[in-house]
Structure formats: C-alpha cells, structure tokens
mmCIF file of C-alpha atoms in Angstrom:
data_model
loop_
_atom_site.group_PDB
_atom_site.id
_atom_site.type_symbol
_atom_site.label_atom_id
_atom_site.label_comp_id
_atom_site.label_asym_id
_atom_site.label_seq_id
_atom_site.Cartn_x
_atom_site.Cartn_y
_atom_site.Cartn_z
ATOM 1 C CA PHE A 138 98.035 95.918 121.516
ATOM 2 C CA ALA A 139 94.510 97.234 121.817
ATOM 3 C CA VAL A 140 91.460 95.126 121.033
ATOM 4 C CA ILE A 141 89.042 96.917 118.687
ATOM 5 C CA ALA A 142 85.658 97.340 120.379
ATOM 6 C CA LEU A 143 83.022 97.857 117.708
ATOM 7 C CA GLY A 144 80.244 98.636 120.157
ATOM 8 C CA LEU A 145 77.564 97.120 117.945
ATOM 9 C CA ALA A 146 74.102 95.917 118.770
ATOM 10 C CA GLY A 147 73.586 92.281 117.877
ATOM 11 C CA PRO A 148 73.912 88.732 119.136
ATOM 12 C CA PRO A 149 76.162 88.495 122.198
ATOM 13 C CA ARG A 150 79.670 87.155 121.929
ATOM 14 C CA LEU A 151 80.276 83.774 123.455
ATOM 15 C CA PRO A 152 82.526 83.849 126.539
ATOM 16 C CA THR A 153 85.387 81.790 125.109
ATOM 17 C CA VAL A 154 89.131 82.230 124.962
ATOM 18 C CA THR A 155 90.248 84.961 122.551
ATOM 19 C CA ARG A 156 92.797 84.413 119.816
ATOM 20 C CA ARG A 157 95.123 86.855 121.565
ATOM 21 C CA SER A 158 95.324 84.745 124.734
ATOM 22 C CA ALA A 159 95.307 81.483 122.804
ATOM 23 C CA THR A 160 98.084 82.609 120.492
ATOM 24 C CA LEU A 161 100.316 83.863 123.268
ATOM 25 C CA ALA A 162 99.735 80.779 125.405
ATOM 26 C CA ALA A 163 100.292 78.417 122.520
ATOM 27 C CA ALA A 164 103.345 80.369 121.461
ATOM 28 C CA THR A 165 105.056 79.680 124.754
ATOM 29 C CA SER A 166 104.616 75.919 124.540
ATOM 30 C CA ALA A 167 105.236 75.811 120.795
ATOM 31 C CA PHE A 168 108.466 77.750 121.085
ATOM 32 C CA VAL A 169 109.791 75.578 123.887
ATOM 33 C CA ALA A 170 109.030 72.455 121.869
ATOM 34 C CA LEU A 171 110.565 73.619 118.603
ATOM 35 C CA PRO A 172 113.557 71.601 117.420
ATOM 36 C CA ARG A 173 116.720 73.463 116.518
ATOM 37 C CA SER A 174 117.468 71.266 113.539
ATOM 38 C CA GLY A 175 116.415 72.429 110.077
ATOM 39 C CA ILE A 176 112.866 71.316 109.224
ATOM 40 C CA ALA A 177 111.025 72.513 106.153
ATOM 41 C CA ALA A 178 108.118 74.801 106.989
ATOM 42 C CA PRO A 179 104.804 73.349 105.752
ATOM 43 C CA LEU A 180 103.279 75.477 103.024
ATOM 44 C CA ALA A 181 100.340 75.200 100.666
ATOM 45 C CA THR A 182 100.009 72.693 97.834
ATOM 46 C CA PRO A 183 102.960 72.782 95.400
ATOM 47 C CA ALA A 184 102.228 75.029 92.448
ATOM 48 C CA PRO A 185 101.526 73.752 88.973
ATOM 49 C CA SER A 186 103.885 75.178 86.373
ATOM 50 C CA ILE A 187 102.983 78.763 85.435
ATOM 51 C CA SER A 188 104.807 80.265 82.490
ATOM 52 C CA THR A 189 105.514 83.968 82.939
ATOM 53 C CA SER A 190 108.457 84.489 80.640
ATOM 54 C CA ALA A 191 106.505 86.920 78.447
ATOM 55 C CA SER A 192 105.543 90.376 79.680
ATOM 56 C CA THR A 193 101.923 90.115 80.808
ATOM 57 C CA SER A 194 101.590 93.214 82.974
ATOM 58 C CA THR A 195 98.871 95.727 82.296
ATOM 59 C CA SER A 196 98.125 98.941 84.137
ATOM 60 C CA THR A 197 94.385 98.218 84.440
ATOM 61 C CA TRP A 198 92.204 95.144 84.923
ATOM 62 C CA THR A 199 88.528 94.882 84.076
ATOM 63 C CA LEU A 200 86.809 93.138 86.987
ATOM 64 C CA PRO A 201 83.307 91.623 86.813
ATOM 65 C CA GLY A 202 80.705 94.320 86.174
ATOM 66 C CA ASN A 203 83.127 96.270 83.949
ATOM 67 C CA VAL A 204 84.944 97.674 86.966
ATOM 68 C CA GLU A 205 88.299 99.157 85.923
ATOM 69 C CA MET A 206 90.947 98.438 88.580
ATOM 70 C CA PRO A 207 94.447 99.962 88.371
ATOM 71 C CA THR A 208 96.901 97.132 89.027
ATOM 72 C CA LEU A 209 99.421 99.301 90.911
ATOM 73 C CA ALA A 210 98.169 100.401 94.328
ATOM 74 C CA LEU A 211 99.611 102.509 97.125
ATOM 75 C CA ASN A 212 99.596 100.451 100.331
ATOM 76 C CA THR A 213 99.149 102.640 103.419
ATOM 77 C CA ALA A 214 99.636 99.781 105.910
ATOM 78 C CA GLY A 215 101.297 101.006 109.082
ATOM 79 C CA LEU A 216 101.254 104.695 108.152
ATOM 80 C CA SER A 217 99.996 107.365 110.531
ATOM 81 C CA ALA A 218 97.045 109.502 109.450
ATOM 82 C CA ASP A 219 99.446 112.320 108.508
ATOM 83 C CA ASP A 220 101.686 109.989 106.520
ATOM 84 C CA SER A 221 98.705 108.302 104.838
ATOM 85 C CA GLU A 222 97.439 111.687 103.675
ATOM 86 C CA ARG A 223 100.890 112.743 102.471
ATOM 87 C CA ALA A 224 101.595 109.451 100.698
ATOM 88 C CA LEU A 225 98.244 109.464 98.901
ATOM 89 C CA LEU A 226 98.548 113.055 97.682
ATOM 90 C CA LEU A 227 102.079 112.367 96.425
ATOM 91 C CA ALA A 228 101.040 109.091 94.775
ATOM 92 C CA ALA A 229 98.071 110.732 93.072
ATOM 93 C CA SER A 230 100.320 113.497 91.755
ATOM 94 C CA LEU A 231 102.447 110.748 90.173
ATOM 95 C CA ARG A 232 99.346 109.137 88.615
ATOM 96 C CA ILE A 233 99.089 106.198 90.995
ATOM 97 C CA ARG A 234 95.287 106.031 91.031
ATOM 98 C CA HIS A 235 94.646 103.145 93.429
ATOM 99 C CA VAL A 236 94.936 103.299 97.224
ATOM 100 C CA ASP A 237 94.711 100.233 99.484
ATOM 101 C CA PHE A 238 94.021 101.115 103.125
ATOM 102 C CA HIS A 239 92.686 99.773 106.418
ATOM 103 C CA PRO A 240 89.852 101.146 108.542
ATOM 104 C CA GLY A 241 90.838 103.462 111.366
ATOM 105 C CA ILE A 242 94.013 105.548 111.280
ATOM 106 C CA GLU A 243 94.865 104.955 107.624
ATOM 107 C CA ARG A 244 91.282 105.550 106.499
ATOM 108 C CA ASP A 245 91.259 108.846 108.357
ATOM 109 C CA GLY A 246 94.425 109.937 106.528
ATOM 110 C CA VAL A 247 92.893 108.940 103.204
ATOM 111 C CA ALA A 248 89.753 110.897 104.097
ATOM 112 C CA ARG A 249 91.836 114.010 104.764
ATOM 113 C CA ALA A 250 93.507 113.664 101.367
ATOM 114 C CA LEU A 251 90.123 113.328 99.664
ATOM 115 C CA ARG A 252 88.934 116.495 101.363
ATOM 116 C CA ALA A 253 92.175 118.338 100.547
ATOM 117 C CA GLU A 254 91.959 117.824 96.788
ATOM 118 C CA SER A 255 88.670 118.395 95.014
ATOM 119 C CA GLY A 256 87.689 115.584 92.649
ATOM 120 C CA LEU A 257 90.318 113.149 93.985
ATOM 121 C CA ALA A 258 87.727 110.677 95.280
ATOM 122 C CA ARG A 259 86.165 110.487 91.819
ATOM 123 C CA ASP A 260 89.528 109.715 90.195
ATOM 124 C CA LEU A 261 90.781 107.115 92.678
ATOM 125 C CA PHE A 262 90.145 103.393 93.048
ATOM 126 C CA LEU A 263 89.499 103.033 96.796
ATOM 127 C CA THR A 264 90.166 99.590 98.303
ATOM 128 C CA THR A 265 89.568 98.950 101.984
ATOM 129 C CA LYS A 266 89.154 95.931 104.236
ATOM 130 C CA ILE A 267 86.573 94.626 106.660
ATOM 131 C CA ARG A 268 87.978 94.160 110.155
ATOM 132 C CA LYS A 269 88.632 90.543 111.016
ATOM 133 C CA ALA A 270 85.900 88.989 113.150
ATOM 134 C CA ALA A 271 87.014 87.681 116.535
ATOM 135 C CA PRO A 272 87.332 83.882 116.787
ATOM 136 C CA ASN A 273 84.252 83.606 119.022
ATOM 137 C CA ASP A 274 81.950 85.917 117.019
ATOM 138 C CA THR A 275 78.743 84.361 115.773
ATOM 139 C CA PRO A 276 77.940 84.596 112.042
ATOM 140 C CA ALA A 277 75.114 87.051 112.759
ATOM 141 C CA TYR A 278 77.323 89.273 114.903
ATOM 142 C CA ALA A 279 80.135 89.255 112.356
ATOM 143 C CA ALA A 280 77.771 90.162 109.521
ATOM 144 C CA THR A 281 76.249 92.994 111.569
ATOM 145 C CA ALA A 282 79.726 94.290 112.372
ATOM 146 C CA ALA A 283 80.655 94.272 108.675
ATOM 147 C CA ARG A 284 77.515 96.217 107.703
ATOM 148 C CA THR A 285 78.099 98.762 110.443
ATOM 149 C CA GLN A 286 81.746 99.213 109.492
ATOM 150 C CA ILE A 287 80.844 99.828 105.853
ATOM 151 C CA SER A 288 78.467 102.616 106.893
ATOM 152 C CA GLU A 289 81.040 104.130 109.249
ATOM 153 C CA ASP A 290 83.815 104.009 106.645
ATOM 154 C CA LEU A 291 81.727 105.609 103.914
ATOM 155 C CA ALA A 292 80.703 108.391 106.301
ATOM 156 C CA ALA A 293 84.302 108.977 107.414
ATOM 157 C CA LEU A 294 85.547 109.065 103.813
ATOM 158 C CA GLY A 295 82.720 111.340 102.699
ATOM 159 C CA VAL A 296 81.811 109.104 99.750
ATOM 160 C CA ASP A 297 78.736 107.143 98.723
ATOM 161 C CA ARG A 298 80.744 104.072 97.766
ATOM 162 C CA VAL A 299 84.233 102.616 97.651
ATOM 163 C CA SER A 300 85.694 100.755 94.701
ATOM 164 C CA MET A 301 86.415 97.455 96.439
ATOM 165 C CA LEU A 302 85.793 95.856 99.821
ATOM 166 C CA LEU A 303 88.010 92.988 100.922
ATOM 167 C CA LEU A 304 87.008 90.363 103.496
ATOM 168 C CA ARG A 305 89.532 88.864 105.892
ATOM 169 C CA ASP A 306 89.561 85.144 106.587
ATOM 170 C CA HIS A 307 88.202 83.440 109.720
ATOM 171 C CA PRO A 308 88.437 79.925 111.175
ATOM 172 C CA SER A 309 84.680 79.450 110.647
ATOM 173 C CA CYS A 310 83.201 78.964 107.177
ATOM 174 C CA GLU A 311 79.816 80.107 108.461
ATOM 175 C CA VAL A 312 81.253 83.393 109.732
ATOM 176 C CA MET A 313 82.988 84.042 106.415
ATOM 177 C CA ARG A 314 79.816 83.222 104.467
ATOM 178 C CA ALA A 315 77.706 85.521 106.659
ATOM 179 C CA GLN A 316 80.166 88.369 106.215
ATOM 180 C CA TRP A 317 80.450 87.674 102.487
ATOM 181 C CA ARG A 318 76.686 88.005 102.112
ATOM 182 C CA ALA A 319 76.917 91.376 103.868
ATOM 183 C CA LEU A 320 79.479 92.424 101.235
ATOM 184 C CA GLU A 321 77.225 91.123 98.469
ATOM 185 C CA GLU A 322 74.430 93.277 99.888
ATOM 186 C CA ALA A 323 76.730 96.305 99.867
ATOM 187 C CA LYS A 324 77.644 95.654 96.242
ATOM 188 C CA ALA A 325 73.994 95.249 95.231
ATOM 189 C CA ALA A 326 73.172 98.517 97.014
ATOM 190 C CA GLY A 327 75.936 100.381 95.152
ATOM 191 C CA ARG A 328 78.081 100.909 98.252
ATOM 192 C CA THR A 329 81.027 99.119 96.648
ATOM 193 C CA ARG A 330 81.773 98.269 93.026
ATOM 194 C CA ALA A 331 83.682 95.036 93.672
ATOM 195 C CA ILE A 332 84.328 92.593 96.510
ATOM 196 C CA GLY A 333 87.279 90.341 97.225
ATOM 197 C CA VAL A 334 89.114 88.480 99.983
ATOM 198 C CA VAL A 335 92.323 88.774 102.027
ATOM 199 C CA ASN A 336 94.689 85.900 102.860
ATOM 200 C CA PHE A 337 92.214 83.208 101.866
ATOM 201 C CA CYS A 338 93.802 79.769 101.610
ATOM 202 C CA GLU A 339 92.209 77.137 99.365
ATOM 203 C CA GLY A 340 89.842 75.993 102.113
ATOM 204 C CA ALA A 341 88.655 79.507 102.897
ATOM 205 C CA LEU A 342 88.140 80.218 99.198
ATOM 206 C CA ARG A 343 85.973 77.120 98.877
ATOM 207 C CA CYS A 344 83.701 78.516 101.589
ATOM 208 C CA VAL A 345 82.798 81.653 99.642
ATOM 209 C CA LEU A 346 83.030 80.203 96.132
ATOM 210 C CA GLU A 347 79.728 78.512 96.949
ATOM 211 C CA GLU A 348 78.053 81.923 97.314
ATOM 212 C CA GLU A 349 76.316 83.868 94.551
ATOM 213 C CA THR A 350 79.208 86.290 93.887
ATOM 214 C CA ARG A 351 82.762 85.058 93.425
ATOM 215 C CA PRO A 352 85.595 87.158 94.850
ATOM 216 C CA ALA A 353 87.119 89.445 92.250
ATOM 217 C CA VAL A 354 90.554 89.123 93.868
ATOM 218 C CA ASN A 355 92.439 87.272 96.578
ATOM 219 C CA TYR A 356 94.922 89.577 98.328
ATOM 220 C CA PHE A 357 97.943 87.668 99.624
ATOM 221 C CA MET A 358 101.727 87.854 99.899
ATOM 222 C CA LEU A 359 103.817 87.077 96.828
ATOM 223 C CA HIS A 360 107.444 87.893 96.134
ATOM 224 C CA ALA A 361 110.357 86.592 94.096
ATOM 225 C CA GLY A 362 111.644 83.401 95.694
ATOM 226 C CA MET A 363 108.135 82.024 96.292
ATOM 227 C CA GLY A 364 107.639 81.055 92.651
ATOM 228 C CA PRO A 365 104.978 82.616 90.412
ATOM 229 C CA GLY A 366 102.324 80.134 91.558
ATOM 230 C CA ALA A 367 102.559 81.002 95.275
ATOM 231 C CA HIS A 368 102.657 77.320 96.251
ATOM 232 C CA GLY A 369 99.503 76.568 94.285
ATOM 233 C CA LEU A 370 97.287 79.246 95.825
ATOM 234 C CA ARG A 371 97.437 81.555 92.825
ATOM 235 C CA SER A 372 96.590 78.768 90.388
ATOM 236 C CA PHE A 373 93.730 77.530 92.567
ATOM 237 C CA GLY A 374 92.108 80.958 92.649
ATOM 238 C CA GLU A 375 92.743 82.020 89.071
ATOM 239 C CA GLU A 376 91.366 78.753 87.694
ATOM 240 C CA ARG A 377 88.134 79.748 89.453
ATOM 241 C CA GLY A 378 88.097 83.351 88.264
ATOM 242 C CA VAL A 379 89.715 84.899 91.354
ATOM 243 C CA ARG A 380 92.582 87.179 90.346
ATOM 244 C CA THR A 381 95.703 87.711 92.461
ATOM 245 C CA PHE A 382 96.241 91.068 94.161
ATOM 246 C CA ALA A 383 99.652 90.765 95.837
ATOM 247 C CA TYR A 384 101.152 92.538 98.799
ATOM 248 C CA GLY A 385 104.609 91.901 100.259
ATOM 249 C CA ALA A 386 106.584 92.129 97.018
ATOM 250 C CA LEU A 387 109.580 92.920 99.262
ATOM 251 C CA SER A 388 108.335 90.371 101.848
ATOM 252 C CA GLU A 389 106.460 90.981 105.106
ATOM 253 C CA PRO A 390 106.295 92.004 107.888
ATOM 254 C CA ARG A 391 109.530 93.771 106.934
ATOM 255 C CA PRO A 392 111.655 93.862 103.759
ATOM 256 C CA ASP A 393 113.677 90.659 103.528
ATOM 257 C CA PRO A 394 117.422 91.435 103.298
ATOM 258 C CA ALA A 395 117.937 88.098 101.546
ATOM 259 C CA LEU A 396 115.623 89.264 98.763
ATOM 260 C CA LEU A 397 117.061 92.754 98.361
ATOM 261 C CA SER A 398 120.635 91.433 98.415
ATOM 262 C CA CYS A 399 119.887 88.510 96.084
ATOM 263 C CA PRO A 400 122.660 88.392 93.447
ATOM 264 C CA THR A 401 120.128 87.586 90.724
ATOM 265 C CA LEU A 402 118.004 90.668 91.462
ATOM 266 C CA ARG A 403 121.098 92.838 91.806
ATOM 267 C CA ARG A 404 122.552 91.685 88.486
ATOM 268 C CA ILE A 405 119.258 92.069 86.612
ATOM 269 C CA GLY A 406 118.684 95.469 88.178
ATOM 270 C CA ALA A 407 122.127 96.668 87.171
ATOM 271 C CA ALA A 408 121.429 95.655 83.563
ATOM 272 C CA HIS A 409 118.386 97.962 83.546
ATOM 273 C CA GLY A 410 119.770 100.730 85.723
ATOM 274 C CA ARG A 411 117.268 99.708 88.408
ATOM 275 C CA SER A 412 117.488 98.685 92.056
ATOM 276 C CA PRO A 413 116.768 95.146 93.344
ATOM 277 C CA GLU A 414 113.644 96.635 94.947
ATOM 278 C CA GLU A 415 112.370 97.796 91.544
ATOM 279 C CA VAL A 416 113.125 94.388 90.000
ATOM 280 C CA ALA A 417 111.170 92.667 92.793
ATOM 281 C CA LEU A 418 108.158 94.931 92.226
ATOM 282 C CA ARG A 419 108.293 94.640 88.450
ATOM 283 C CA TRP A 420 108.438 90.830 88.640
ATOM 284 C CA VAL A 421 105.129 90.661 90.539
ATOM 285 C CA LEU A 422 103.431 92.876 87.954
ATOM 286 C CA GLN A 423 104.959 91.036 85.024
ATOM 287 C CA ILE A 424 103.786 87.589 86.177
ATOM 288 C CA GLY A 425 100.277 88.982 85.756
ATOM 289 C CA CYS A 426 99.335 90.073 89.283
ATOM 290 C CA ALA A 427 98.189 93.396 90.666
ATOM 291 C CA VAL A 428 100.483 94.696 93.395
ATOM 292 C CA SER A 429 100.011 96.856 96.476
ATOM 293 C CA VAL A 430 103.241 98.721 97.288
ATOM 294 C CA ARG A 431 104.411 100.540 100.396
ATOM 295 C CA PRO A 432 105.514 104.132 99.685
ATOM 296 C CA THR A 433 109.087 103.283 100.736
ATOM 297 C CA ALA A 434 111.071 100.244 101.873
ATOM 298 C CA ASN A 435 111.219 101.760 105.364
ATOM 299 C CA PHE A 436 108.641 99.565 107.089
ATOM 300 C CA ALA A 437 108.509 96.934 109.811
ATOM 301 C CA LEU A 438 106.042 95.266 112.167
ATOM 302 C CA GLY A 439 102.975 97.514 112.270
ATOM 303 C CA SER A 440 104.805 100.587 110.987
ATOM 304 C CA SER A 441 105.648 102.371 107.770
ATOM 305 C CA MET A 442 107.036 105.781 106.884
ATOM 306 C CA CYS A 443 106.271 108.699 104.594
ATOM 307 C CA ALA A 444 107.358 111.464 106.934
ATOM 308 C CA ASN A 445 108.006 114.138 104.320
ATOM 309 C CA ASP A 446 107.981 114.758 100.583
ATOM 310 C CA ALA A 447 111.755 114.402 100.293
ATOM 311 C CA GLN A 448 111.686 110.937 101.876
ATOM 312 C CA CYS A 449 108.685 109.695 99.943
ATOM 313 C CA ARG A 450 108.633 111.231 96.469
ATOM 314 C CA SER A 451 111.618 109.448 94.921
ATOM 315 C CA PRO A 452 110.534 105.899 95.950
ATOM 316 C CA LEU A 453 106.965 106.625 94.843
ATOM 317 C CA LEU A 454 108.207 107.919 91.503
ATOM 318 C CA LYS A 455 110.090 104.643 90.940
ATOM 319 C CA ARG A 456 106.898 102.753 91.698
ATOM 320 C CA ALA A 457 104.899 104.927 89.330
ATOM 321 C CA GLN A 458 107.444 104.152 86.587
ATOM 322 C CA LEU A 459 107.095 100.360 86.863
ATOM 323 C CA PHE A 460 105.118 100.178 83.608
ATOM 324 C CA GLU A 461 107.777 102.124 81.690
ATOM 325 C CA TRP A 462 110.230 99.223 81.510
ATOM 326 C CA SER A 463 110.110 95.427 81.484
ATOM 327 C CA LEU A 464 112.144 92.326 82.159
ATOM 328 C CA SER A 465 113.249 90.050 79.321
ATOM 329 C CA ARG A 466 111.974 86.501 78.867
ATOM 330 C CA ALA A 467 115.307 85.142 80.090
ATOM 331 C CA GLU A 468 115.257 87.413 83.158
ATOM 332 C CA MET A 469 111.669 86.434 83.994
ATOM 333 C CA SER A 470 112.536 82.759 83.665
ATOM 334 C CA GLU A 471 115.473 83.198 86.009
ATOM 335 C CA LEU A 472 113.393 85.080 88.572
ATOM 336 C CA ASP A 473 110.549 82.559 88.295
ATOM 337 C CA SER A 474 112.953 79.763 89.176
ATOM 338 C CA LEU A 475 114.157 81.359 92.433
ATOM 339 C CA ARG A 476 113.095 79.368 95.501
ATOM 340 C CA THR A 477 114.677 81.486 98.185
ATOM 341 C CA PRO A 478 113.771 83.496 100.160
ATOM 342 C CA ASP A 479 110.498 81.599 100.360
ATOM 343 C CA GLY A 480 107.345 82.615 102.210
ATOM 344 C CA ASN A 481 103.805 81.650 103.128
ATOM 345 C CA PRO A 482 101.336 83.493 100.857
ATOM 346 C CA THR A 483 98.627 83.623 103.543
ATOM 347 C CA LEU A 484 101.087 85.086 106.034
ATOM 348 C CA PHE A 485 98.491 86.608 108.371
ATOM 349 C CA GLN A 486 95.867 83.884 108.083
ATOM 350 C CA ALA A 487 93.541 83.398 111.054
ATOM 351 C CA ARG A 488 94.545 79.917 112.166
ATOM 352 C CA VAL A 489 96.596 79.813 115.341
ATOM 353 C CA ALA A 490 98.484 76.600 114.565
ATOM 354 C CA ARG A 491 99.569 77.777 111.148
ATOM 355 C CA ASP A 492 100.480 81.220 112.477
ATOM 356 C CA LEU A 493 102.779 79.713 115.083
ATOM 357 C CA ARG A 494 104.349 77.281 112.644
ATOM 358 C CA LEU A 495 104.998 80.221 110.329
ATOM 359 C CA CYS A 496 106.607 82.204 113.151
ATOM 360 C CA ALA A 497 108.879 79.289 113.911
ATOM 361 C CA PHE A 498 110.129 79.367 110.339
ATOM 362 C CA SER A 499 109.851 83.079 109.664
ATOM 363 C CA PRO A 500 111.001 84.373 106.268
ATOM 364 C CA GLY A 501 114.255 86.202 106.662
ATOM 365 C CA SER A 502 115.767 84.054 109.391
ATOM 366 C CA ARG A 503 115.498 80.588 107.781
ATOM 367 C CA LEU A 504 116.547 79.286 111.200
ATOM 368 C CA PRO A 505 113.940 77.457 113.338
ATOM 369 C CA GLY A 506 113.816 78.460 116.948
ATOM 370 C CA ARG A 507 115.603 81.796 116.598
ATOM 371 C CA SER A 508 114.024 83.553 119.547
ATOM 372 C CA SER A 509 114.063 87.202 118.433
ATOM 373 C CA ASP A 510 112.454 86.484 115.053
ATOM 374 C CA PHE A 511 109.954 84.084 116.602
ATOM 375 C CA TRP A 512 108.664 86.484 119.233
ATOM 376 C CA LEU A 513 108.624 89.452 116.860
ATOM 377 C CA CYS A 514 106.495 87.364 114.531
ATOM 378 C CA VAL A 515 104.084 86.351 117.326
ATOM 379 C CA LEU A 516 103.781 89.969 118.458
ATOM 380 C CA GLY A 517 103.187 90.993 114.863
ATOM 381 C CA LEU A 518 100.368 88.475 114.544
ATOM 382 C CA LEU A 519 98.748 89.799 117.697
ATOM 383 C CA ASN A 520 99.170 93.364 116.474
ATOM 384 C CA SER A 521 97.701 92.576 113.063
ATOM 385 C CA GLU A 522 94.613 91.047 114.651
ATOM 386 C CA TYR A 523 93.869 93.385 117.511
ATOM 387 C CA SER A 524 95.104 96.879 116.806
ATOM 388 C CA GLY A 525 93.744 99.592 114.590
ATOM 389 C CA GLN A 526 97.173 99.806 112.970
ATOM 390 C CA ARG A 527 97.223 96.704 110.760
ATOM 391 C CA ILE A 528 100.401 95.166 109.416
ATOM 392 C CA MET A 529 99.252 94.498 105.861
#
C-alpha cells in the first residue's frame, strides 16, 4: 500500500509514528487479546426513533445557496481510470447526473469522460474528496495540502469548479478546522458550490459546526439492518442542518451476503419484481437520504468493476430506475425494524482504536476473532488511508 506523497511546500511534518505502523502494530496485539466469546461491538449513541414509513425520497435536494444536488450518485470507488470513465458515460446516458469520486485514478477517469462528451461537465454534479491528512500533519500543513489538491483536481478535470468538496475526518479538531477553513475559502472563491464531510462522528461534527459554514452533508455508511437513524449519527447531524449522504447501501468494504440473502428483502423484492439489492438501495433513498451507489455489486476491498458495457449497463439501469417505484408503509416499517446485519456508520473513521475494534467485529462475519475477516479489515483500513485507490 503506497503512501501518497503530496510534495507540498509548508510546515514540516513532525517525526512521529504514522498511522500505518501504529495500526499494524496495534492490530497484532489487539488481535491476540481478542476474546472468542460473543461481545457486542461498541457503536455510536442509540438512535432516537425516526419514522420513515411514508415515501420521502426525492430525486433532488436544494442545499444551502440554492445548490441543486441529485440524490442518486454514481460511486466510482475502487474503479480503474478506464472503468471510471466507462461507468460515468453509461450512468450519464441513463440520466444519473451525480458522480462521487476520489482524487487520483478515479478523478482521472472522470476527467477523460468529461473530455469525451462535450457539455457533460456542465450537466453533472461533481463530488470529490480531500485526501485525509496524516496523523502527524500540523493544521497549517493540512490546510496547505487541501488548497493545493483543490487546484490540482480542478486542473486535471478541466473545470473551474466542482459541485461539492468533502472533508475526511482526522483525530485532531484543529487539523479538521484548518482544512475546513480551506474549503470555506474555496467555496467563497467559487471553486466549489457546496462543502461537506466524510465519516464524521458526533465529536468530529462538533469541531466544524463551530465554524462559519455548516457542512451541507455528512457522508457515511448506512444500510438496512443498521436502522434508519444510523445509531444516532443521522439524527445528530440532521437536527443541526447536516443532511445524510449515504454510501454502503449493500455494506462495505464488500456486499454483505447476510443483507442480500435476508428473507425480508427477498420477500419484499419478489412482491415488486425487484432484487434484494434494489430493495436495499430503495430503502436508503426512501428514508430520506441521498445515496452513492457502486455501478455493480461486484466490489471488494479497494476494488470495483465496470469492465464493459454488458457487465455494467443492466445494474446501472436498475439504479437509475430507483425513483420509478416505491416501498409501502408496511414494507418500510418492516425494513426499518431490521437490526441485522448491523454496521458502524463511520466505518473508515480515523481513530486507530475504533478501527481495530470494528475489525474485530466486522460486518458480515458477526464472529469476534475470525482471523481472515479481521486481517482483511485491517489491510482495508491501511489501503483506504494510504493508497490512491480509496475504498469508499
């Protein structure tokens, strides 16, 4: 897993242990010490009751500043540049007008699609993310890195602005605030229309809620089985004007077989002539969230596929049709009440202890101490932090 070297001028980095070495070292001791008996994985604050039995999905949100955001987005996470280009052109042809991508490989694929089709950049809502600052970065360095990345991304995309920039979390409030101010500057300068956050827990949100501009969205994992309130995180943000932009509607870092084989989803899907996958995606939209969807269900740690039109078009068409049907009140109530498979909404949050605890109780296995799932999860966390090919 390669560490991203930004090569920026600015305050020097402090010579401390990196998260990569700390995570791997801690993983060894944590794994050895894990009990084999069933222990509930600690999650966020329990959610207040959120009623979602009525259909509340809409194809577009109006964000602060009258910014129109399509609530269904193509998620290019893990795609190659070729596959990112292919997936975006296919999605756009099916009237999916929002693309959610990372800097680096995915951005370069998006840029190729924008060059390939005249006027596409004007029609699309472009959402990208600021690279996560290293644990030992100073606030000034992290802010400088964010500003430099914004300039590099705009140049690579061939556009004057993107639609939304999302900030990743960090263990330091001061680092997050410094980076957030850099995003506020970009918004004021017209380089982005909206700004939001990625995987911010309640504590991280409190850090930036004190700043002049509130995040338009918090981007975190949410799927059926977690409950519509995402263990309180959704309610906490939305009560403060931060809307929920969900990824992982099929779970992460890979689709959860327990979700896709859930008898409830299968039965409801059969009643509508839809697959469990479509029911899972529709549920997230219908509880009132925006959702970022992979082009297919063929994805895993750090990888995703859209190798050809034949493989990709049919799944993308089903995603594009999510607003053409709805779940009944009774079906929504039943799906809302599911509590398995569960998950941590801030799955890739930047706190080593929580990351390791999450790996020990990874969604999908439900069995503490299962070595293959544990180490795959740890490797996924390292990959998501230090490679250009992000997981989510």
